[in-house]
Coordinates of C-alpha atoms in Angstrom, one line a residue:
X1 CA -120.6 22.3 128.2
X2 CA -117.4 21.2 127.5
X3 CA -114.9 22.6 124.8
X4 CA -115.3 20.0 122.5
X5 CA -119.0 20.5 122.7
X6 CA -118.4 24.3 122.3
X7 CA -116.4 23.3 119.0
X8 CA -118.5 20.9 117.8
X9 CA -121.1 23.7 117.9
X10 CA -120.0 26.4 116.4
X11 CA -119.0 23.5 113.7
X12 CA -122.8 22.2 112.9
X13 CA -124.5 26.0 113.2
X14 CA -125.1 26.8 109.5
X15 CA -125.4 30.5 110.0
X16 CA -125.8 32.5 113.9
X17 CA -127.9 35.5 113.8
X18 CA -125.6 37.2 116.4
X19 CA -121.6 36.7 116.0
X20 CA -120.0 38.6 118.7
X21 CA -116.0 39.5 118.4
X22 CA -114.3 40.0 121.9
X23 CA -114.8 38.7 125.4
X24 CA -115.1 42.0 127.7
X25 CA -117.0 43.0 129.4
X26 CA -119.1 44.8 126.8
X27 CA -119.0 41.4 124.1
X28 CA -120.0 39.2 126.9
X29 CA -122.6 41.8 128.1
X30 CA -124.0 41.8 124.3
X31 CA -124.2 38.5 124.2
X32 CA -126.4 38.0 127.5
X33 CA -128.4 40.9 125.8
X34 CA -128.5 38.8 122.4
X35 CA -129.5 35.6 123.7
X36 CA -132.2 36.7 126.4
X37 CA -133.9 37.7 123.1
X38 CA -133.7 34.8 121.9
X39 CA -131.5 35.4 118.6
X40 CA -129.2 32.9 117.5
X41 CA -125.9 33.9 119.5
X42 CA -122.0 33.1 119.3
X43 CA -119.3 35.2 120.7
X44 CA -115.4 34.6 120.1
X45 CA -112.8 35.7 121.9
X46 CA -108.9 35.4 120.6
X47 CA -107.7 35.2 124.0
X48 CA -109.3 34.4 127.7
X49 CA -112.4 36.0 128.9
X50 CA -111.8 39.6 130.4
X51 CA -107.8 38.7 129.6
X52 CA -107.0 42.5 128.5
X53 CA -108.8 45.4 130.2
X54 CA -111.6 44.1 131.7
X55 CA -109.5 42.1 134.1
X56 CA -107.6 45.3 135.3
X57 CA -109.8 47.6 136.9
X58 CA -110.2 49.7 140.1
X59 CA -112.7 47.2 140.8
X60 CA -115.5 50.3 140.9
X61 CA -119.0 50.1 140.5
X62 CA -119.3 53.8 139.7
X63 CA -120.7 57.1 138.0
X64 CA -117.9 58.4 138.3
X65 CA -117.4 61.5 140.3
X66 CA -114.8 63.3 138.5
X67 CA -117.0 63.6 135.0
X68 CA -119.7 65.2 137.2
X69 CA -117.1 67.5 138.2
X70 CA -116.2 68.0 134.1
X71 CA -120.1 68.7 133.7
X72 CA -120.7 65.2 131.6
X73 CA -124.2 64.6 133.9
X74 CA -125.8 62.8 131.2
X75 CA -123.1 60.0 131.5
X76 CA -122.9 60.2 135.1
X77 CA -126.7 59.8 135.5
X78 CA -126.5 56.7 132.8
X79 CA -124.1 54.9 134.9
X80 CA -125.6 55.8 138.5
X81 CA -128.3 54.2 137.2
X82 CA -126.8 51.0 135.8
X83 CA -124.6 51.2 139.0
X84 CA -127.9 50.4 140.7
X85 CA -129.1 48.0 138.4
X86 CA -125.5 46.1 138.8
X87 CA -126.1 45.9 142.4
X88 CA -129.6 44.4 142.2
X89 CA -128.8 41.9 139.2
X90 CA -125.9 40.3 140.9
X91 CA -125.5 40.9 144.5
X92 CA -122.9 38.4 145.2
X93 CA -120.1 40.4 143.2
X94 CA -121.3 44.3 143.3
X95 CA -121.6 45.3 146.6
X96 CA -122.0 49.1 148.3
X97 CA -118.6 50.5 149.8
X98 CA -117.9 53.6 151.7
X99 CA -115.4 55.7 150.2
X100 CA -114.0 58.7 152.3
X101 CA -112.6 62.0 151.1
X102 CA -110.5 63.4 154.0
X103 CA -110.9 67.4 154.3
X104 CA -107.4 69.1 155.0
X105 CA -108.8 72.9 154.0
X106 CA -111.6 74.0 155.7
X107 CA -113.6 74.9 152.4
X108 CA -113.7 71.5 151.4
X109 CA -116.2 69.4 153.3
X110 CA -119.1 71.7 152.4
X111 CA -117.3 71.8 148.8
X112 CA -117.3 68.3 148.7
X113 CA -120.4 67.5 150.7
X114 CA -122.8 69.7 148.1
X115 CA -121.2 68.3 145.3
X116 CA -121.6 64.4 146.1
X117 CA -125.3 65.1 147.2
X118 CA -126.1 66.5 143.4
X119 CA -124.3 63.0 142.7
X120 CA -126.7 61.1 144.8
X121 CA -129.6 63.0 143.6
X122 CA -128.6 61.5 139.7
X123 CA -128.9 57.8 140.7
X124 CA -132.7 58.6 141.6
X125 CA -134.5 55.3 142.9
X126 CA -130.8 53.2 142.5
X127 CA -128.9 55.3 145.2
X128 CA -126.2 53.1 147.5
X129 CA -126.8 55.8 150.0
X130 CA -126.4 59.0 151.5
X131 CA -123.3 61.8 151.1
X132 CA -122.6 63.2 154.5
X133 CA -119.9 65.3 156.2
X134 CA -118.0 63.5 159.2
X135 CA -116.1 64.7 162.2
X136 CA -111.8 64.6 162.6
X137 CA -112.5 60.9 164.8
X138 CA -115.0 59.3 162.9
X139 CA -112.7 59.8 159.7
X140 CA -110.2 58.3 161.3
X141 CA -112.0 55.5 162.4
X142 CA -113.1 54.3 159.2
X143 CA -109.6 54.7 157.9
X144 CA -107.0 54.6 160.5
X145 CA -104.5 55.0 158.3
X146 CA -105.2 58.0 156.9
X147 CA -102.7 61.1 158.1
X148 CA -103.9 63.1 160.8
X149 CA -101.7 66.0 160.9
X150 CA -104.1 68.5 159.3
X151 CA -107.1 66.6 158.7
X152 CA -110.4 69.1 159.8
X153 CA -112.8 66.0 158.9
X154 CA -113.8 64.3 155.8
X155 CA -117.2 63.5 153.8
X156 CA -118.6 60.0 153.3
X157 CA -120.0 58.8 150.0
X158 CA -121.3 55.6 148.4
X159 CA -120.5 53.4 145.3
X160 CA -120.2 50.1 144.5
X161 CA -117.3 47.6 144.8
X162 CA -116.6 44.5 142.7
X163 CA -114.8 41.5 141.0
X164 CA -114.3 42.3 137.7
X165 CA -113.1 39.2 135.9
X166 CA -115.5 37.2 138.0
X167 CA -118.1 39.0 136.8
X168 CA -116.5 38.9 133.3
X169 CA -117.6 35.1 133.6
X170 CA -120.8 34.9 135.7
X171 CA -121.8 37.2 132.1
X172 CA -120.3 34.3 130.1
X173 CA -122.4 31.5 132.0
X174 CA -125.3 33.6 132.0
X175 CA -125.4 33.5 128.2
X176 CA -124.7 30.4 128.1
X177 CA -127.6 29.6 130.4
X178 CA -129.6 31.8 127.9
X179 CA -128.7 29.6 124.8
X180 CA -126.0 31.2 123.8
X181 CA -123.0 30.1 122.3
X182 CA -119.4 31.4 123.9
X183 CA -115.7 30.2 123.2
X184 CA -112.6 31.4 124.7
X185 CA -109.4 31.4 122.7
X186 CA -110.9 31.4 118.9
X187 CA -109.1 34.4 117.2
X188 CA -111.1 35.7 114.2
X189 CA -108.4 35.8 111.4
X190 CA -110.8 37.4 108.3
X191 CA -113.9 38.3 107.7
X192 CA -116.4 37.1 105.1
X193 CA -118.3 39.4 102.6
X194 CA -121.3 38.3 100.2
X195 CA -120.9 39.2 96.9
X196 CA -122.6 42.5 97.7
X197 CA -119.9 43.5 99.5
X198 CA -121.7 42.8 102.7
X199 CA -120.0 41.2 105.7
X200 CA -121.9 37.6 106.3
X201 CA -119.4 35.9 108.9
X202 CA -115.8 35.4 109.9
X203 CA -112.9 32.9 109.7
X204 CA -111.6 31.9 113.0
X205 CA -108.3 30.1 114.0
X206 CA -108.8 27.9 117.5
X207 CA -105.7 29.0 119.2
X208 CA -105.2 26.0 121.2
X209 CA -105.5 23.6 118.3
X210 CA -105.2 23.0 115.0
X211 CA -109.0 23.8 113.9
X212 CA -110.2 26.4 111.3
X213 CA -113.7 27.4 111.1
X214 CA -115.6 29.7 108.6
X215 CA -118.6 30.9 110.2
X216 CA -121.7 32.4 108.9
X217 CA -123.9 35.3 110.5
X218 CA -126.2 37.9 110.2
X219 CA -124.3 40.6 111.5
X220 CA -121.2 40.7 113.2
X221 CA -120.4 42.8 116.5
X222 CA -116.9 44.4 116.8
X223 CA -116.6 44.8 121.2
X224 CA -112.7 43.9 121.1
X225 CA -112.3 47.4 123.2
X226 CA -108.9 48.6 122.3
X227 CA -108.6 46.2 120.0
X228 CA -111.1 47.5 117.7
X229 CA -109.1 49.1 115.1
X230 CA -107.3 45.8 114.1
X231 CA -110.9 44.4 113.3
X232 CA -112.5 47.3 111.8
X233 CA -108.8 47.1 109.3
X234 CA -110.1 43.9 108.3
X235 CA -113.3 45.4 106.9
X236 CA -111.8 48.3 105.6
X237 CA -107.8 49.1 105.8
X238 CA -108.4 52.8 105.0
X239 CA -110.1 53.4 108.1
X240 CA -108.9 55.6 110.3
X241 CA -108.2 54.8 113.9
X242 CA -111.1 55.0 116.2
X243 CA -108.9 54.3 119.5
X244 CA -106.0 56.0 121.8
X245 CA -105.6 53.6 124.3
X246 CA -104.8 55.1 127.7
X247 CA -102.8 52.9 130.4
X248 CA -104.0 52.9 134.1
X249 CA -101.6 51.2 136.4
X250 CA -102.8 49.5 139.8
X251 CA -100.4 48.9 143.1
X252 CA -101.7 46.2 145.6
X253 CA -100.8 46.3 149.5
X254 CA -101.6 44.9 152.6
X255 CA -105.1 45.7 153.6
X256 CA -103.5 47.2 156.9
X257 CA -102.4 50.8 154.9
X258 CA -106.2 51.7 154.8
X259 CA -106.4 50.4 158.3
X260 CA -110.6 49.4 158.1
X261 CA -112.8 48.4 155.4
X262 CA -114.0 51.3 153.7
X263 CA -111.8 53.2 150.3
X264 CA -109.6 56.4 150.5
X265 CA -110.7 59.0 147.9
X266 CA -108.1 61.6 146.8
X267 CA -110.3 64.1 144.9
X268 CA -107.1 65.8 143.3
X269 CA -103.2 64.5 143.1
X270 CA -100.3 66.7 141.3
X271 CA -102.1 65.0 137.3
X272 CA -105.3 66.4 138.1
X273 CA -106.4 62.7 138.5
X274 CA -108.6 61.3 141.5
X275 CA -107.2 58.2 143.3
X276 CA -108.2 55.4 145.4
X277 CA -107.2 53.2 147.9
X278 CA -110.0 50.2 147.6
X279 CA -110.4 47.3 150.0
X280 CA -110.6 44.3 147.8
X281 CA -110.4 40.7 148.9
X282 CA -108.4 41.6 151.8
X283 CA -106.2 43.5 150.2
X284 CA -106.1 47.1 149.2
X285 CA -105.8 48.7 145.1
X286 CA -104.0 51.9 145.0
X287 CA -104.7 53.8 141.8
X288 CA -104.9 54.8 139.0
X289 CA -102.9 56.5 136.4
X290 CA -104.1 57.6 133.1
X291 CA -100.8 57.8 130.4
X292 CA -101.6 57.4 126.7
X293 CA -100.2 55.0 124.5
X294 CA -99.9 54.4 121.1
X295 CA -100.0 50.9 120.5
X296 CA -102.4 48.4 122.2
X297 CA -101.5 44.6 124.0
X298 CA -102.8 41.9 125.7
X299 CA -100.3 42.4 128.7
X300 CA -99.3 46.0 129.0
X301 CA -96.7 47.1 131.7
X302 CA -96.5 49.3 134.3
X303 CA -93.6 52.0 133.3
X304 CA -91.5 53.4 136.4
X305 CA -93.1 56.9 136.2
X306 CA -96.4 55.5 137.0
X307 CA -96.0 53.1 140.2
X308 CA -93.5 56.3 141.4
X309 CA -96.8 58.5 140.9
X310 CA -98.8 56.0 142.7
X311 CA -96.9 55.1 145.7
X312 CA -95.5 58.8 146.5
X313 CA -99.5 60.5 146.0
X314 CA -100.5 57.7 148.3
X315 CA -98.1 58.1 150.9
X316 CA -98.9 61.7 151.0
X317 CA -102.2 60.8 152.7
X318 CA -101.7 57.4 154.3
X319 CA -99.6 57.1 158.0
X320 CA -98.1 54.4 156.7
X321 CA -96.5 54.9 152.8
X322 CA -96.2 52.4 150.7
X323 CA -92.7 51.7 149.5
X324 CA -91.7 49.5 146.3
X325 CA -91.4 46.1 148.8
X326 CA -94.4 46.3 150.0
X327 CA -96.5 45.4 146.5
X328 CA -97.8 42.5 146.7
X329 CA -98.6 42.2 143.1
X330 CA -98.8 45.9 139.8
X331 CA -101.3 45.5 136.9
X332 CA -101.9 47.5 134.1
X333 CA -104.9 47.9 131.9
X334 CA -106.2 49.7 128.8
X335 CA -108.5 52.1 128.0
X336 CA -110.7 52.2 125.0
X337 CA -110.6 55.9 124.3
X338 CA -112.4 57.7 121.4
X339 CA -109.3 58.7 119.1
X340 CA -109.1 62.3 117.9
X341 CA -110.1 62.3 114.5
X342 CA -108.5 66.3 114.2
X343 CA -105.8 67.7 115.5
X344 CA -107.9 70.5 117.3
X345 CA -109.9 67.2 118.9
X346 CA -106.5 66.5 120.7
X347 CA -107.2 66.6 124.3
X348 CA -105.0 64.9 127.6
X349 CA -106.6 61.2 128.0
X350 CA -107.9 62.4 131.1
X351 CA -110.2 64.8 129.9
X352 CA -110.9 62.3 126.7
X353 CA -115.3 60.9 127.1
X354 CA -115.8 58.1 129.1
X355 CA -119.0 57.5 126.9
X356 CA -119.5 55.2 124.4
X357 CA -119.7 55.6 120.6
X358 CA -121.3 53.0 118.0
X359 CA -119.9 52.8 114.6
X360 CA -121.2 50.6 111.5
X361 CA -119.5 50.8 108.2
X362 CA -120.5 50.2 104.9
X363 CA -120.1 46.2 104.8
X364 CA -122.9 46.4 107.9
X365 CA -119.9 45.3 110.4
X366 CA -121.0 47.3 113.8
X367 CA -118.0 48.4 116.0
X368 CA -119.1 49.5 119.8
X369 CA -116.2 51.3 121.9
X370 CA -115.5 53.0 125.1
X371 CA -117.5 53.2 128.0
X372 CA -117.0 51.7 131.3
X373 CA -117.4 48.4 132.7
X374 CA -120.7 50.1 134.8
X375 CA -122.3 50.6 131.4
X376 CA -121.3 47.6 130.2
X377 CA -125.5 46.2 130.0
X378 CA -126.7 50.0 128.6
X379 CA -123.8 49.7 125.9
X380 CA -124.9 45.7 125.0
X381 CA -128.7 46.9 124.6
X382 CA -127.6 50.1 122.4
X383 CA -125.8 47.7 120.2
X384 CA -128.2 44.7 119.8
X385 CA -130.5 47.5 119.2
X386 CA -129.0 48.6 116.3
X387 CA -127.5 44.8 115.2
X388 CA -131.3 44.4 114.6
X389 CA -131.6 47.1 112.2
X390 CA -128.9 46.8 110.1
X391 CA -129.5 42.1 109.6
X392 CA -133.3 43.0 109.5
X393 CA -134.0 40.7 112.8
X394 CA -137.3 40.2 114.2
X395 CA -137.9 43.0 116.6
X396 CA -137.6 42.0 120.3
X397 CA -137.2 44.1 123.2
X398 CA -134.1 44.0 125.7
X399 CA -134.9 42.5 129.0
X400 CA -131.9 42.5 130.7
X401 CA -132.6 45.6 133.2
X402 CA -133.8 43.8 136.1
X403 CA -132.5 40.3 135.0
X404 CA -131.1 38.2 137.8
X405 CA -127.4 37.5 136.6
X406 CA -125.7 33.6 137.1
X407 CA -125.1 32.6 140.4
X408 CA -127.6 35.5 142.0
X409 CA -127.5 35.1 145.8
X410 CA -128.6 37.7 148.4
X411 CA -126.4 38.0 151.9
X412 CA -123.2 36.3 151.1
X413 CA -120.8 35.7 153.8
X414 CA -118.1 38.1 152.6
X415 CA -115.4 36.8 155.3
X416 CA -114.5 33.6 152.8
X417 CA -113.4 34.1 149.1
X418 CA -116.6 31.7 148.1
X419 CA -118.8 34.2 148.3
X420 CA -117.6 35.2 144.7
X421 CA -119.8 32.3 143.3
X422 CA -122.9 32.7 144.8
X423 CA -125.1 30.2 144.5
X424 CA -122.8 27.9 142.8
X425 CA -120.8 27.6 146.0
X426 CA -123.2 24.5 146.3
X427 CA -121.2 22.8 143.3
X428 CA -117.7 23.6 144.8
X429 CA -119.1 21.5 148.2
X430 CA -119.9 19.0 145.5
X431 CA -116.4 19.1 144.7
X432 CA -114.9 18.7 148.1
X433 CA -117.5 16.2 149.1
X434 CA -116.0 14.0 146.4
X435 CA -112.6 14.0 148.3
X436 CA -112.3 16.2 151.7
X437 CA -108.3 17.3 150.0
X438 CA -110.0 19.3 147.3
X439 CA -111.4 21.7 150.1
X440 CA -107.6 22.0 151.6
X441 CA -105.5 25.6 151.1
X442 CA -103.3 25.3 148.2
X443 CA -101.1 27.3 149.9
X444 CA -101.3 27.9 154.0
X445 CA -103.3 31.2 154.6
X446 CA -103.8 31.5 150.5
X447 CA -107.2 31.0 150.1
X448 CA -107.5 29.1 147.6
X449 CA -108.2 25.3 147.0
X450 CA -108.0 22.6 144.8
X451 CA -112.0 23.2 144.7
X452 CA -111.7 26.4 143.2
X453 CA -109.0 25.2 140.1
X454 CA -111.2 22.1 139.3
X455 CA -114.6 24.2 139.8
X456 CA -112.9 26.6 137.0
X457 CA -112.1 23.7 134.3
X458 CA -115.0 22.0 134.7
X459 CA -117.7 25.0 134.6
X460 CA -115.8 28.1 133.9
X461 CA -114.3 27.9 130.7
X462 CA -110.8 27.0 132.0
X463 CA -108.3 26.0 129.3
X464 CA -104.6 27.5 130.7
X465 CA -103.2 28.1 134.0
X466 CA -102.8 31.8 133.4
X467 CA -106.7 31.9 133.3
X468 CA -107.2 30.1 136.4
X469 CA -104.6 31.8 138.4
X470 CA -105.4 35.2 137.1
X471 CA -109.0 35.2 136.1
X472 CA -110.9 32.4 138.1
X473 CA -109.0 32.6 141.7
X474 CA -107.6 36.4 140.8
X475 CA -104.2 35.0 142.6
X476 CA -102.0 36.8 140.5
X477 CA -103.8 40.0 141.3
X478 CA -103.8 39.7 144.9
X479 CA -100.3 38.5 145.1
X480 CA -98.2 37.4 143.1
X481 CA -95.5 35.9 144.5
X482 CA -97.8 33.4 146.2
X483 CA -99.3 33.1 142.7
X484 CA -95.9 31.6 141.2
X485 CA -95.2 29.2 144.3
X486 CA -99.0 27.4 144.0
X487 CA -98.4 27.5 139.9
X488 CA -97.1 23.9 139.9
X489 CA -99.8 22.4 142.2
X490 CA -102.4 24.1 140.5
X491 CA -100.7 23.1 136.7
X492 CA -101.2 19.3 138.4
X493 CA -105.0 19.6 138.6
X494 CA -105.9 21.4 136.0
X495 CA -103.5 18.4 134.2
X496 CA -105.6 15.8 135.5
X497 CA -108.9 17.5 134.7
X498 CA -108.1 18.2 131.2
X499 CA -106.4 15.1 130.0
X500 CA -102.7 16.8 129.8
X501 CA -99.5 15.2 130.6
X502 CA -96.0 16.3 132.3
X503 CA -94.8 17.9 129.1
X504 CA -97.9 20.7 129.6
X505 CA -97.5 21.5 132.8
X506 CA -94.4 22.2 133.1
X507 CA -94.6 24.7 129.9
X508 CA -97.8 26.4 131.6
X509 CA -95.7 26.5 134.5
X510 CA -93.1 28.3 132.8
X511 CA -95.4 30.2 131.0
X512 CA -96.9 31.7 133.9
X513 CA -94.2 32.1 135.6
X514 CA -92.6 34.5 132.8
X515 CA -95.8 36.5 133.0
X516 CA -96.0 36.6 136.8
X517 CA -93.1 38.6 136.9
X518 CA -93.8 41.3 135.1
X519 CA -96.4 41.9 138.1
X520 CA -93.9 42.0 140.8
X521 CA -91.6 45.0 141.0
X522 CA -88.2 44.1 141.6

C-alpha cells in the first residue's frame, strides 16, 4: 500500500474504532494487538517509525538481570516470558546470545552463577538456556578480548539479541497484513471532544504535505513514550507530568574489541549501572548510560560525560580500549520513565521501575508508558484490553501470544545482512532479478544495496533518506561515516522511486548529512 493509498484511507474511514498515537514499539505493538482482533485500527506517527527511542537500544531481548538484583521478580518474570515469546514469534530478528560475566574475585562466579540460575528458573518453559560457571580459557575464548590479568573465570548466561528498528517495521507490516491502517509522518495537532466532553478523534497535520485531516474514533491510544505528556496536555493542560525521560548513550566499534561472537557483561561499573559489549551486525554496542533529562526530543545527544564513562569502564575490562577514533558511529535514546509525582518519590533514574503504567483521564483518552521494548506485546494487550472497556467494544480476546510475526523464517543464514527480512528476502531477489546492479554494494565492503533502499520505498514505509539510512539499512548506526558517503547514491534511488527531482535530493542529502554528524565524535 502506497502513501497515497494510506492517505486516501484514513480520508474515506468515517470513524476507526482504534486510533493509535505514536509509532514505537509499544503503538505499533498495539496496533498488531488491535487489528488481529479485528477492530477497526489506524495508528499515526508524527515522525518515522521507531525514529525516537525505539531505534536506540542495546539491541537486548531481556528480563533484565539488574531488576532481579533490585527484587522486581514480578517484572523480570513478565519479560522472561515475553523474551521467549519474542524468540518464537519472529525468529529472523530475536535470536539467543551468550553473554559472559568475567570473575576477577573469587566470590563471584558462585555469586553470580546462583543468581542467574534463579533468573533462568523465572522464564519457565521460554528459557534461551542454561547459566553455567566457566574455566580462566574458555572465558577467554569466547571473548578474546577480555583482560586476562586477574581474571579466575567467568559465568555464561543466555538472552536474546535483536534489531530493533527492524523489528519496529516487521510490527508495522504485520498490522498492516492484519487490516490495519498505519501512516508514518502524520503529527496529531488537537484532539476532538463530543459535546460531553468526551474525546471522539484527533486532527492531524501530514508532515510531508499540505493535507489536514480530522479523524473520528472510538477511543484514542496515547503510546508516544516520552512524548506522552505533550499529548495528554492536549486533553487536559493541568495535568501533571507523567514522564522524566532518562538518556542512555551507545558507542559502536569494531567487532574485533570483543574478539568472538558472544556479549561482555559488566555486572557493576563506578554508577552502579551494568554494561555491555553486544555483537550486532558485525559490529559491537558498548553501553549504556542512564542520565536524566528534563526535556524530551526526537534526536537527543550524547554529552561528553557519557561516551567518557563508556569508553574508560570499557577499557577497564577489554585488552584492547576503545579510544574516541575508534567509534564508528554514538547514539542516544530516551527513556520513558514514570515521573515522581512527590518529592519523597524522587529516586536516581536508575533505580526508577522499568514497568509499565496505564493512565486514562476523564475525556476517556488512555495514555500507556514505560516498559521495555521486551514487553512491548504484554503492554499492547493490557491496553487494548482496557481500550475495550472504556469505547464499549465488542469483547474479543488477544491472540497475539504465539502469533507468527511478518516475514517469520526459521534458520536464517546470519553471515549476510538479509537475513533481517526473512522471508521477504524472496522480494529483494525480485528486485535484483529486475536488473543484476540493484544487488551491487553501494559502497565496497558496506553491505548494503540498491535492493535494500528500493525494497524500503516500495514496501517499508520509506518516505526520507534519514529513514532508510537509519531505520531500514541501520547504516547510520553501524557507521556513520560510511553512512554520509553512500547518502547521495542512495538519495538517487529513493528519487527515482518516489517521483522526486534534483532539488530533493540534494536537501535530503544535506539534511542527513547535518544529522549524521551529530553521531560521529569529532
Amino acid at each position: 500500500m502506497d502513501r497515497k493509498s494510506i492517505i486516501q484511507k484514513i480520508e474515506e474511514t468515517p470513524e476507526w474504532d482504534i486510533i493509535i498515537i505514536g509509532g514505537g514499539a509499544t503503538g505499533l505493538g498495539s496496533a498488531v494487538d488491535a487489528a488481529t482482533r479485528g477492530f477497526k485500527t489506524l495508528l499515526l506517527e508524527q515522525s518515522d517509525f521507531s525514529k525516537s527511542t525505539s531505534s536506540r537500544s542495546t539491541k537486548l531481548v531481556h528480563g533484565g538481570v539488574r531488576y532481579l538484583a533490585q527484587g522486581d521478580v514480578a517484572m523480570v518474570r513478565e519479560a522472561l516470558r515475553e523474551r521467549g515469546r519474542m524468540k518464537r514469534n519472529c525468529p529472523h530478528l530475536v535470536r539467543d546470545m551468550r553473554f559472559i560475566i568475567g570473575n576477577y574475585r573469587w566470590w563471584e562466579q558462585p555469586y553470580y552463577t546462583i543468581g542467574l540460575t534463579c533468573y533462568d528458573m523465572l522464564a519457565w518453559g521460554l528459557s534461551y538456556g542454561r547459566s553455567l560457571p566457566m574455566s580462566k580459557s574458555k572465558v577467554l575464548k569466547e571473548i578474546p578480548g577480555m583482560v586476562k590479568e586477574g581474571l579466575k573465570g567467568g559465568v555464561v548466561y543466555h538472552d536474546g539479541q535483536f534489531d530493533d528498528s527492524r523489528m519496529a517495521i516487521t510490527l508495522a507490516l504485520t498490522a498492516q497484513d492484519k487490516g490495519a491502517t498505519v501512516a508514518n509522518y502524520i503529527e496529531v495537532k488537537s484532539l476532538i471532544k463530543d459535546s460531553g466532553g468526551k474525546i471522539c478523534g484527533v486532527k492531524a497535520k501530514d508532515s510531508l504535505g499540505d493535507g489536514e485531516f480530522e479523524i473520528k474514533g472510538k477511543v484514542v491510544i496515547n503510546a508516544t513514550g516520552v512524548f506522552v505528556d505533550d499529548i495528554m496536555k492536549m486533553d487536559a493542560p493541568e495535568t501533571r507530568k507523567k514522564v522524566r525521560p532518562s538518556q542512555g548513550v551507545h558507542l559502536v566499534v569494531d567487532l574485533d574489541f570483543l574478539g568472538g561472537d558472544s556479549a561482555l557483561m559488566i555486572p557493576k561499573t563506578k554508577d552502579g549501572r551494568v554494561l555491555f559489549g553486544v555483537p550486532w551486525h558485525g559490529k559491537a554496542v558498548l553501553g549504556t548510560t542512564d542520565t536524566p533529562l528534563d526535556e524530551s526530543s526526537l534526536e537527543p545527544r550524547a554529552l561528553e560525560e557519557e561516551v567518557n564513562f563508556i569508553l574508560d569502564q570499557a577499557g577497564q575490562y577489554l585488552t584492547r580500549k576503545p579510544e574516541r577514533k575508534d567509534v564508528l558511529a554514538v547514539y542516544a535514546g530516551l527513556r520513558p520513565l514514570a515521573a515522581p509525582q512527590k518529592e519523597s518519590d524522587k529516586k536516581k533514574t536508575k533505580e526508577i521501575s522499568r514497568s509499565h503504567k496505564i493512565y486514562e483521564s476523564e475525556s476517556g483518552l488512555l495514555t500507556i508508558t514505560g516498559g521495555k521494548w521486551t514487553t512491548y506485546r504484554v503492554m499492547a494487550e493490557e491496553i487494548v484490553d482496557r481500550a475495550i472497556k472504556t469505547a464499549g467494544l465488542d469483547k474479543r480476546s488477544c491472540t497475539t501470544q504465539n502469533m507468527r510475526l511478518h516475514g517469520w523464517k526459521e534458520n536464517v543464514d546470519r553471515s549476510k545482512w538479509d537475513y533481517v527480512y526473512g522471508s521477504d528476502d524472496v522480494e529483494l531477489k525480485k528486485i535484483i532479478d529486475e536488473d543484476p546492479k540493484n544487488g551491487e554494494f553501494l559502497l565496497e565492503g558496506f553491505t548494503f544495496t540498491p535492493a535494500h533502499v528500493i525494497f524500503a520505498v516500495r514496501s517499508e514505509f520509506a518516505q526520507k533518506l534519514e529513514d532508510v539510512l537509519a531505520r531500514r539499512m541501520r547504516a547510520l548506526f553501524l557507521d556513520a561515516r560510511k553512512a554520509i558517503e553512500i547518502a547521495p547514491k542512495v538519495a538517487e534511488i529513493m528519487a527515482k522511486e518516489l517521483g522526486k527531482d534534483e532539488n530533493w535530493q540534494a536537501s535530503e542529502v544535506k539534511e542527513f548529512t547535518e544529522l549524521a554528524n551529530g553521531y560521529i565524535l569529532k
